[in-house]
Amino acid sequence: MYSDLHHSDPVLAALLVNSLREEEGRLNLIASENYASQAVLAAQGCPLSSKYAEGYPGRRYYNGCAAIDEIEALARTRARELFGAEHANVQPHSGTQANMAAYYALVDPGATILGMDLRQGGHLSHGHPANFSGRTYKIVSYGLDRETERIDYDAVQKLAEEHRPALVVAGASSYPRAIDFGRFAEIAKSVGAFFLADIAHVAGLVAARLHPDPTPVADVVTFTTHKTMRGPRGAVVLSRTMHAKGVDRAVFPGVQGGPMLHEIAAKAVCFHEASQETFRLYQRSVVANAAALADSLAAEGFRLVTGGTDNHLLLIDLSKSDVALTGKQAATLLEEAGIVCNKNVIPFDTRPPDVTSGIRLGTPAATARGFGSEEMRAVGRAIAGILRAPDDEDVKKRVRQQVHDWCAAFPLGVERRPTAPSSRKVFQA
Ligand code: DSN
């Protein structure tokens, strides 16, 4: 691998090989990460990366785009068909840019947007004061019910009536439960607001019909392609036909310049893969693995936010588990044992976001490697062992060896045909 690079830039080649070795030898439980297929990676590494093609198929500001037009048109058609959407813009480079374009398309600067608080599970681009969203719009944030730690839809309705937002945003980065998009659509409609669903995290589950689908009820849906979708880095805006022109103008020239054609080609591959039965089986395993990990951690005495998970991720509340660790300490300890996750605020956390009282764990990447429910239960026990005995080097050594054995058994870059997980009922759309 990388033989040309070894020749032309041995320094960078060595760094790349090191980073890949590192990834190969650790267990990735970061809920927003994944391993794209070889076909996706092949498209991403193709020479289309150099082509300029500002505009859209049939309407470009550069010549020489005939073949490229077909690629982008194919990606758009496949995205539309996969989600049953009326329009798809496949150019956004990231989820935040997709959201930015969606906001620009739907509301004017200064308008009121009702979105989920980052500290309760939302996303930076849903209105954080340091983000463009919080700087450009008047943000009203909703959160969770203190008891159930689930979205309090009645409270969202009340906020909507009180503040009359022009746009209601649903979607989350660290919410382990299914989101009722139908209810959000009703809330938005009741106050004459547009409704945007950001399904960056659960898009793969939605495509596999394992999570409620917002496409029939939302004005605009945004999602990233590199999380549960297992595609290339990037994002998509889906919309109703009435918003198509506005969305396209907001993406280009509103938010971006030239599209990344190699990424768009890779998105087309991703959508093709996501339409296959193997993808649905993979997503079922992602959900079943998250449930197995949650069950195992709960059995070990850890408190999970909301008590468990409906999707691909879970949050451990360390402040109410039998360990005296912050999220930051826990994530560092796990990394030392070869398990990578991220510290994460829990609902109503009293610690700052760079310390936190929780960690977030997700199963998309491990499942892509081939981990099954039995392994995930053992992973839960290994995590418990590390967090309960933070100073015990023997425990750490044993877990490191176990992670090494798992990684050897499930190497990266090997395409596996997932089998249907037998246990646990998952949400069916
Ligand atoms: N930073 C991503 C996550 O980890 O959820 C969202 O953009």
Short mmCIF file of C-alpha atoms and ligand atoms in Angstrom, two decimals:
data_model
loop_
_atom_site.label_atom_id
_atom_site.label_comp_id
_atom_site.label_asym_id
_atom_site.label_seq_id
_atom_site.Cartn_x
_atom_site.Cartn_y
_atom_site.Cartn_z
CA MET A 1 0.00 0.00 0.00
CA TYR A 2 1.17 3.56 -0.69
CA SER A 3 4.16 2.37 -2.76
CA ASP A 4 4.19 5.60 -4.82
CA LEU A 5 4.05 7.67 -1.68
CA HIS A 6 6.88 5.71 -0.09
CA HIS A 7 8.98 6.67 -3.09
CA SER A 8 8.01 10.33 -3.44
CA ASP A 9 7.46 11.30 0.21
CA PRO A 10 8.88 8.72 2.60
CA VAL A 11 8.38 10.98 5.62
CA LEU A 12 4.65 11.37 5.11
CA ALA A 13 4.33 7.75 4.02
CA ALA A 14 5.85 6.59 7.31
CA LEU A 15 3.46 8.80 9.26
CA LEU A 16 0.51 7.41 7.33
CA VAL A 17 1.59 3.82 7.88
CA ASN A 18 1.98 4.54 11.60
CA SER A 19 -1.45 6.09 11.88
CA LEU A 20 -3.02 3.16 10.04
CA ARG A 21 -1.21 0.69 12.27
CA GLU A 22 -2.48 2.59 15.27
CA GLU A 23 -6.05 2.44 13.95
CA GLU A 24 -5.67 -1.24 13.07
CA GLY A 25 -4.57 -2.09 16.60
CA ARG A 26 -7.21 -0.29 18.64
CA LEU A 27 -10.89 -0.68 19.30
CA ASN A 28 -12.72 2.37 18.00
CA LEU A 29 -15.89 3.15 19.96
CA ILE A 30 -16.24 6.76 18.83
CA ALA A 31 -19.93 6.96 17.95
CA SER A 32 -19.43 9.32 15.00
CA GLU A 33 -16.64 7.36 13.29
CA ASN A 34 -16.65 4.38 10.96
CA TYR A 35 -14.62 2.49 8.37
CA ALA A 36 -15.66 3.13 4.79
CA SER A 37 -15.62 0.21 2.34
CA GLN A 38 -12.72 -0.32 -0.08
CA ALA A 39 -15.01 0.80 -2.92
CA VAL A 40 -15.73 4.11 -1.16
CA LEU A 41 -12.02 4.63 -0.47
CA ALA A 42 -11.18 3.87 -4.11
CA ALA A 43 -13.58 6.57 -5.33
CA GLN A 44 -12.22 9.04 -2.76
CA GLY A 45 -8.66 8.48 -3.99
CA CYS A 46 -9.44 9.10 -7.65
CA PRO A 47 -8.17 12.02 -9.82
CA LEU A 48 -11.57 13.75 -9.79
CA SER A 49 -10.27 15.48 -6.66
CA SER A 50 -8.62 18.07 -8.93
CA LYS A 51 -11.62 18.94 -11.11
CA TYR A 52 -13.39 22.26 -10.71
CA ALA A 53 -17.10 22.18 -11.34
CA GLU A 54 -18.81 25.11 -9.61
CA GLY A 55 -22.50 24.88 -10.30
CA TYR A 56 -24.70 21.85 -10.80
CA PRO A 57 -25.13 19.16 -13.49
CA GLY A 58 -25.83 20.91 -16.80
CA ARG A 59 -25.11 24.35 -15.30
CA ARG A 60 -21.37 24.60 -14.60
CA TYR A 61 -18.97 27.53 -14.60
CA TYR A 62 -16.18 25.28 -15.97
CA ASN A 63 -15.91 23.26 -19.13
CA GLY A 64 -15.12 19.57 -19.32
CA CYS A 65 -17.84 18.49 -16.92
CA ALA A 66 -19.92 16.10 -19.06
CA ALA A 67 -18.82 12.90 -17.30
CA ILE A 68 -18.80 14.63 -13.95
CA ASP A 69 -22.37 15.76 -14.45
CA GLU A 70 -23.37 12.12 -14.77
CA ILE A 71 -21.58 11.24 -11.54
CA GLU A 72 -23.23 14.02 -9.54
CA ALA A 73 -26.62 13.27 -11.10
CA LEU A 74 -26.21 9.60 -10.14
CA ALA A 75 -25.30 10.52 -6.56
CA ARG A 76 -28.33 12.81 -6.33
CA THR A 77 -30.70 10.19 -7.74
CA ARG A 78 -29.37 7.49 -5.44
CA ALA A 79 -29.65 9.77 -2.37
CA ARG A 80 -33.22 10.70 -3.31
CA GLU A 81 -34.22 7.09 -3.87
CA LEU A 82 -32.58 5.82 -0.70
CA PHE A 83 -34.48 8.26 1.51
CA GLY A 84 -37.54 8.81 -0.65
CA ALA A 85 -36.74 12.54 -0.89
CA GLU A 86 -37.94 14.97 -3.56
CA HIS A 87 -34.57 16.73 -3.93
CA ALA A 88 -30.97 16.01 -2.92
CA ASN A 89 -27.92 18.28 -2.87
CA VAL A 90 -24.81 16.12 -2.49
CA GLN A 91 -22.18 18.89 -2.45
CA PRO A 92 -21.85 19.87 1.26
CA HIS A 93 -18.36 19.18 2.57
CA SER A 94 -19.52 18.65 6.16
CA GLY A 95 -22.57 18.40 8.38
CA THR A 96 -22.13 21.93 9.67
CA GLN A 97 -22.00 23.29 6.11
CA ALA A 98 -25.11 21.30 5.24
CA ASN A 99 -26.90 22.83 8.22
CA MET A 100 -25.62 26.29 7.35
CA ALA A 101 -26.98 25.93 3.81
CA ALA A 102 -30.29 24.59 5.14
CA TYR A 103 -30.68 27.57 7.50
CA TYR A 104 -29.77 30.04 4.72
CA ALA A 105 -32.32 28.39 2.44
CA LEU A 106 -35.14 28.49 4.97
CA VAL A 107 -34.77 31.62 7.12
CA ASP A 108 -33.15 35.06 7.16
CA PRO A 109 -30.28 36.06 9.44
CA GLY A 110 -31.65 37.18 12.80
CA ALA A 111 -34.58 34.76 12.66
CA THR A 112 -35.44 32.66 15.71
CA ILE A 113 -34.37 29.01 15.57
CA LEU A 114 -35.43 26.42 18.13
CA GLY A 115 -32.76 23.71 18.44
CA MET A 116 -31.40 21.17 20.90
CA ASP A 117 -28.89 22.37 23.47
CA LEU A 118 -25.38 20.98 22.84
CA ARG A 119 -25.00 20.22 26.54
CA GLN A 120 -28.12 18.06 26.45
CA GLY A 121 -27.14 16.13 23.34
CA GLY A 122 -27.51 18.59 20.44
CA HIS A 123 -24.84 19.81 18.03
CA LEU A 124 -22.66 22.93 17.78
CA SER A 125 -24.45 23.97 14.60
CA HIS A 126 -27.85 23.84 16.33
CA GLY A 127 -27.19 27.19 17.98
CA HIS A 128 -24.05 27.21 20.08
CA PRO A 129 -23.02 30.84 20.73
CA ALA A 130 -19.48 30.25 19.38
CA ASN A 131 -20.77 28.67 16.17
CA PHE A 132 -22.06 30.52 13.08
CA SER A 133 -25.56 29.37 14.08
CA GLY A 134 -25.49 31.11 17.43
CA ARG A 135 -23.89 34.21 15.91
CA THR A 136 -26.28 34.52 12.98
CA TYR A 137 -29.62 33.60 14.50
CA LYS A 138 -31.58 34.16 17.67
CA ILE A 139 -31.38 30.75 19.29
CA VAL A 140 -33.84 29.23 21.70
CA SER A 141 -32.64 25.87 23.05
CA TYR A 142 -34.66 22.92 24.25
CA GLY A 143 -33.36 20.05 26.32
CA LEU A 144 -34.32 16.90 28.14
CA ASP A 145 -36.65 15.98 30.96
CA ARG A 146 -34.57 15.78 34.16
CA GLU A 147 -36.15 12.50 35.27
CA THR A 148 -36.35 10.52 32.05
CA GLU A 149 -33.42 12.23 30.27
CA ARG A 150 -35.52 12.06 27.10
CA ILE A 151 -36.65 14.94 24.92
CA ASP A 152 -39.55 16.65 26.63
CA TYR A 153 -41.81 17.22 23.62
CA ASP A 154 -44.40 19.13 25.67
CA ALA A 155 -41.67 21.53 26.82
CA VAL A 156 -40.53 21.94 23.17
CA GLN A 157 -44.13 22.76 22.22
CA LYS A 158 -44.33 25.37 24.99
CA LEU A 159 -41.04 26.98 23.92
CA ALA A 160 -42.27 27.07 20.33
CA GLU A 161 -45.50 28.81 21.38
CA GLU A 162 -43.62 31.27 23.54
CA HIS A 163 -40.85 32.20 21.05
CA ARG A 164 -42.58 31.57 17.67
CA PRO A 165 -39.42 30.32 15.89
CA ALA A 166 -39.14 30.48 12.11
CA LEU A 167 -37.35 27.12 12.15
CA VAL A 168 -37.43 24.09 14.44
CA VAL A 169 -34.36 21.82 14.34
CA ALA A 170 -34.42 18.21 15.54
CA GLY A 171 -31.43 15.92 15.72
CA ALA A 172 -28.61 15.12 18.13
CA SER A 173 -25.00 14.10 18.57
CA SER A 174 -25.26 12.28 21.87
CA TYR A 175 -28.84 11.18 22.40
CA PRO A 176 -29.23 7.41 22.81
CA ARG A 177 -32.95 7.22 22.09
CA ALA A 178 -35.11 7.33 18.96
CA ILE A 179 -36.36 10.79 18.05
CA ASP A 180 -40.04 11.34 17.31
CA PHE A 181 -39.76 13.41 14.15
CA GLY A 182 -43.51 13.32 13.62
CA ARG A 183 -44.00 15.15 16.90
CA PHE A 184 -41.39 17.73 15.96
CA ALA A 185 -43.13 18.28 12.62
CA GLU A 186 -46.43 18.88 14.44
CA ILE A 187 -44.77 21.36 16.80
CA ALA A 188 -43.21 23.26 13.89
CA LYS A 189 -46.50 23.29 11.99
CA SER A 190 -48.44 24.53 15.00
CA VAL A 191 -46.40 27.75 15.06
CA GLY A 192 -45.93 28.14 11.29
CA ALA A 193 -42.22 27.24 11.42
CA PHE A 194 -40.18 25.21 8.97
CA PHE A 195 -38.89 21.87 10.22
CA LEU A 196 -35.31 20.68 9.72
CA ALA A 197 -34.19 17.20 10.80
CA ASP A 198 -30.45 16.73 11.17
CA ILE A 199 -29.94 12.96 11.07
CA ALA A 200 -26.13 13.07 10.87
CA HIS A 201 -25.80 10.35 13.51
CA VAL A 202 -28.67 8.03 12.65
CA ALA A 203 -28.82 8.34 8.84
CA GLY A 204 -27.63 4.75 8.35
CA LEU A 205 -30.29 3.50 10.75
CA VAL A 206 -32.94 5.59 8.97
CA ALA A 207 -31.86 4.26 5.57
CA ALA A 208 -32.12 0.73 6.97
CA ARG A 209 -35.58 1.49 8.46
CA LEU A 210 -34.32 0.96 12.00
CA HIS A 211 -35.08 4.48 13.21
CA PRO A 212 -38.07 6.78 12.56
CA ASP A 213 -37.68 8.51 9.20
CA PRO A 214 -38.10 12.31 9.08
CA THR A 215 -38.11 12.60 5.27
CA PRO A 216 -41.90 12.44 4.85
CA VAL A 217 -42.53 15.10 7.51
CA ALA A 218 -39.56 17.52 7.34
CA ASP A 219 -39.02 20.47 5.02
CA VAL A 220 -35.30 19.73 4.93
CA VAL A 221 -33.19 16.79 6.15
CA THR A 222 -29.41 17.01 6.52
CA PHE A 223 -27.02 14.15 7.18
CA THR A 224 -23.35 13.30 7.06
CA THR A 225 -22.12 10.38 5.01
CA HIS A 226 -19.22 9.20 7.16
CA LYS A 227 -20.92 8.17 10.41
CA THR A 228 -23.45 5.33 10.46
CA MET A 229 -23.70 5.68 6.66
CA ARG A 230 -20.16 4.22 6.32
CA GLY A 231 -19.41 6.46 3.36
CA PRO A 232 -16.89 9.22 2.63
CA ARG A 233 -16.41 12.36 4.70
CA GLY A 234 -19.14 14.80 3.71
CA ALA A 235 -22.82 15.61 3.89
CA VAL A 236 -26.10 15.88 2.00
CA VAL A 237 -29.16 18.16 2.11
CA LEU A 238 -32.47 16.52 1.23
CA SER A 239 -35.49 18.72 0.71
CA ARG A 240 -38.93 19.10 -0.68
CA THR A 241 -39.13 20.39 -4.27
CA MET A 242 -40.40 23.77 -3.02
CA HIS A 243 -37.04 24.30 -1.23
CA ALA A 244 -34.81 22.76 -3.95
CA LYS A 245 -33.76 26.02 -5.61
CA GLY A 246 -33.16 27.72 -2.29
CA VAL A 247 -31.08 24.83 -0.98
CA ASP A 248 -28.98 24.63 -4.16
CA ARG A 249 -28.31 28.38 -4.11
CA ALA A 250 -27.49 28.25 -0.41
CA VAL A 251 -24.92 25.46 -0.88
CA PHE A 252 -23.38 27.11 -3.97
CA PRO A 253 -22.67 30.01 -4.16
CA GLY A 254 -23.99 30.66 -0.63
CA VAL A 255 -21.75 28.51 1.54
CA GLN A 256 -19.26 26.71 -0.71
CA GLY A 257 -17.26 27.14 -3.86
CA GLY A 258 -16.21 24.17 -5.96
CA PRO A 259 -17.67 20.79 -5.05
CA MET A 260 -15.37 17.87 -4.24
CA LEU A 261 -16.14 15.50 -7.09
CA HIS A 262 -14.12 12.61 -5.70
CA GLU A 263 -16.22 12.81 -2.50
CA ILE A 264 -19.41 13.03 -4.53
CA ALA A 265 -18.37 9.92 -6.50
CA ALA A 266 -17.70 8.18 -3.19
CA LYS A 267 -21.10 9.33 -1.88
CA ALA A 268 -22.69 7.68 -4.94
CA VAL A 269 -20.90 4.43 -4.01
CA CYS A 270 -22.06 4.81 -0.41
CA PHE A 271 -25.72 5.25 -1.45
CA HIS A 272 -25.48 2.21 -3.69
CA GLU A 273 -24.06 0.16 -0.81
CA ALA A 274 -26.73 1.52 1.54
CA SER A 275 -29.47 0.22 -0.76
CA GLN A 276 -28.26 -3.39 -0.36
CA GLU A 277 -29.58 -5.96 2.08
CA THR A 278 -26.06 -6.34 3.53
CA PHE A 279 -26.23 -2.71 4.68
CA ARG A 280 -29.50 -3.34 6.48
CA LEU A 281 -27.98 -6.36 8.19
CA TYR A 282 -24.94 -4.28 9.13
CA GLN A 283 -27.17 -1.60 10.70
CA ARG A 284 -29.13 -4.26 12.60
CA SER A 285 -25.81 -5.47 14.01
CA VAL A 286 -24.80 -1.90 14.92
CA VAL A 287 -28.00 -1.50 16.95
CA ALA A 288 -27.83 -4.99 18.49
CA ASN A 289 -24.16 -4.42 19.40
CA ALA A 290 -24.98 -1.13 21.12
CA ALA A 291 -27.73 -2.89 23.08
CA ALA A 292 -25.34 -5.71 24.05
CA LEU A 293 -22.69 -3.22 25.17
CA ALA A 294 -25.31 -1.29 27.17
CA ASP A 295 -26.63 -4.46 28.83
CA SER A 296 -23.13 -5.56 29.74
CA LEU A 297 -22.17 -2.19 31.25
CA ALA A 298 -25.45 -1.96 33.16
CA ALA A 299 -24.89 -5.47 34.53
CA GLU A 300 -21.48 -4.28 35.71
CA GLY A 301 -23.18 -1.52 37.70
CA PHE A 302 -22.69 1.48 35.40
CA ARG A 303 -25.48 4.01 35.07
CA LEU A 304 -26.39 4.70 31.48
CA VAL A 305 -28.11 7.93 30.48
CA THR A 306 -31.81 7.03 29.91
CA GLY A 307 -30.96 3.52 31.13
CA GLY A 308 -29.92 2.19 27.74
CA THR A 309 -30.06 2.82 24.00
CA ASP A 310 -32.33 2.55 20.94
CA ASN A 311 -29.63 3.40 18.44
CA HIS A 312 -25.88 3.09 17.81
CA LEU A 313 -24.60 4.95 20.89
CA LEU A 314 -24.79 5.11 24.65
CA LEU A 315 -23.59 7.42 27.40
CA ILE A 316 -22.12 6.30 30.71
CA ASP A 317 -22.87 8.61 33.62
CA LEU A 318 -19.68 8.23 35.68
CA SER A 319 -20.94 10.57 38.38
CA LYS A 320 -23.54 7.99 39.39
CA SER A 321 -21.51 4.87 38.71
CA ASP A 322 -19.31 3.29 41.31
CA VAL A 323 -16.09 4.96 40.09
CA ALA A 324 -14.48 8.25 41.04
CA LEU A 325 -13.55 9.36 37.54
CA THR A 326 -14.36 12.25 35.25
CA GLY A 327 -15.12 11.59 31.59
CA LYS A 328 -11.72 12.93 30.66
CA GLN A 329 -9.94 10.53 33.02
CA ALA A 330 -12.04 7.57 31.91
CA ALA A 331 -11.41 8.21 28.20
CA THR A 332 -7.67 8.51 28.83
CA LEU A 333 -7.56 5.27 30.85
CA LEU A 334 -9.45 3.42 28.14
CA GLU A 335 -7.14 4.75 25.45
CA GLU A 336 -4.18 3.44 27.42
CA ALA A 337 -5.81 0.01 27.20
CA GLY A 338 -6.44 0.34 23.44
CA ILE A 339 -10.10 1.38 23.59
CA VAL A 340 -10.85 4.76 22.00
CA CYS A 341 -13.96 6.79 22.83
CA ASN A 342 -14.70 10.41 23.75
CA LYS A 343 -15.48 12.23 26.95
CA ASN A 344 -18.98 13.65 26.75
CA VAL A 345 -21.20 15.82 28.88
CA ILE A 346 -24.19 14.02 30.32
CA PRO A 347 -27.56 15.76 30.69
CA PHE A 348 -27.40 18.41 33.43
CA ASP A 349 -23.65 17.86 33.79
CA THR A 350 -22.00 20.16 36.31
CA ARG A 351 -18.55 19.71 34.78
CA PRO A 352 -17.25 21.68 31.79
CA PRO A 353 -17.08 20.08 28.31
CA ASP A 354 -13.33 19.53 28.48
CA VAL A 355 -13.73 17.48 31.69
CA THR A 356 -17.29 16.06 31.69
CA SER A 357 -18.96 13.42 33.84
CA GLY A 358 -19.53 10.97 31.02
CA ILE A 359 -18.16 9.05 28.09
CA ARG A 360 -19.94 8.33 24.82
CA LEU A 361 -19.58 4.89 23.23
CA GLY A 362 -20.76 3.84 19.77
CA THR A 363 -20.69 0.64 17.75
CA PRO A 364 -20.63 1.56 14.01
CA ALA A 365 -16.84 1.21 13.55
CA ALA A 366 -16.42 -1.98 15.62
CA THR A 367 -19.38 -3.55 13.83
CA ALA A 368 -17.85 -2.67 10.45
CA ARG A 369 -14.77 -4.65 11.54
CA GLY A 370 -16.94 -7.65 12.35
CA PHE A 371 -17.48 -7.42 16.11
CA GLY A 372 -20.67 -9.17 17.18
CA SER A 373 -22.82 -9.03 20.31
CA GLU A 374 -20.71 -11.59 22.17
CA GLU A 375 -17.59 -9.47 21.66
CA MET A 376 -19.46 -6.31 22.65
CA ARG A 377 -20.55 -7.87 25.92
CA ALA A 378 -16.91 -8.77 26.59
CA VAL A 379 -15.92 -5.21 25.64
CA GLY A 380 -18.37 -3.96 28.29
CA ARG A 381 -16.71 -6.17 30.90
CA ALA A 382 -13.25 -4.98 29.80
CA ILE A 383 -14.32 -1.32 30.08
CA ALA A 384 -15.77 -2.01 33.53
CA GLY A 385 -12.51 -3.68 34.61
CA ILE A 386 -10.42 -0.69 33.52
CA LEU A 387 -12.68 1.96 35.06
CA ARG A 388 -13.05 0.10 38.34
CA ALA A 389 -9.29 -0.40 38.76
CA PRO A 390 -7.69 2.69 37.20
CA ASP A 391 -4.34 2.11 38.88
CA ASP A 392 -4.08 -1.60 38.20
CA GLU A 393 -1.48 -2.06 35.47
CA ASP A 394 -2.19 -5.82 35.27
CA VAL A 395 -5.82 -5.20 34.35
CA LYS A 396 -4.74 -2.67 31.73
CA LYS A 397 -2.22 -5.12 30.31
CA ARG A 398 -4.81 -7.90 30.11
CA VAL A 399 -7.32 -5.65 28.34
CA ARG A 400 -4.64 -4.41 25.96
CA GLN A 401 -3.88 -8.01 25.04
CA GLN A 402 -7.56 -8.77 24.58
CA VAL A 403 -7.98 -5.73 22.31
CA HIS A 404 -4.93 -6.87 20.36
CA ASP A 405 -6.48 -10.34 19.89
CA TRP A 406 -9.82 -8.88 18.79
CA CYS A 407 -8.14 -6.55 16.34
CA ALA A 408 -6.14 -9.43 14.88
CA ALA A 409 -9.33 -11.47 14.55
CA PHE A 410 -11.21 -8.57 12.87
CA PRO A 411 -8.69 -6.78 10.66
CA LEU A 412 -9.53 -3.51 8.92
CA GLY A 413 -10.20 -3.50 5.20
CA VAL A 414 -11.79 -6.95 5.07
CA GLU A 415 -15.31 -6.80 3.69
CA ARG A 416 -17.56 -9.10 5.69
CA ARG A 417 -21.04 -10.21 4.88
CA PRO A 418 -22.93 -9.36 8.05
CA THR A 419 -25.36 -11.90 9.37
CA ALA A 420 -28.61 -11.00 11.06
CA PRO A 421 -28.17 -10.49 14.80
CA SER A 422 -30.36 -13.03 16.55
CA SER A 423 -31.04 -11.35 19.88
CA ARG A 424 -32.95 -8.22 20.85
CA LYS A 425 -35.79 -6.55 19.12
CA VAL A 426 -34.90 -3.32 17.40
CA PHE A 427 -37.18 -0.48 16.26
CA GLN A 428 -38.92 -1.24 12.99
CA ALA A 429 -40.23 1.61 10.89
N1 DSN B 1 -18.36 15.83 16.09
C1 DSN B 1 -19.41 14.92 15.68
C2 DSN B 1 -19.68 13.91 16.74
O1 DSN B 1 -18.72 13.36 17.25
O2 DSN B 1 -20.82 13.61 17.03
C3 DSN B 1 -20.61 15.61 15.23
O3 DSN B 1 -20.30 16.52 14.23
#
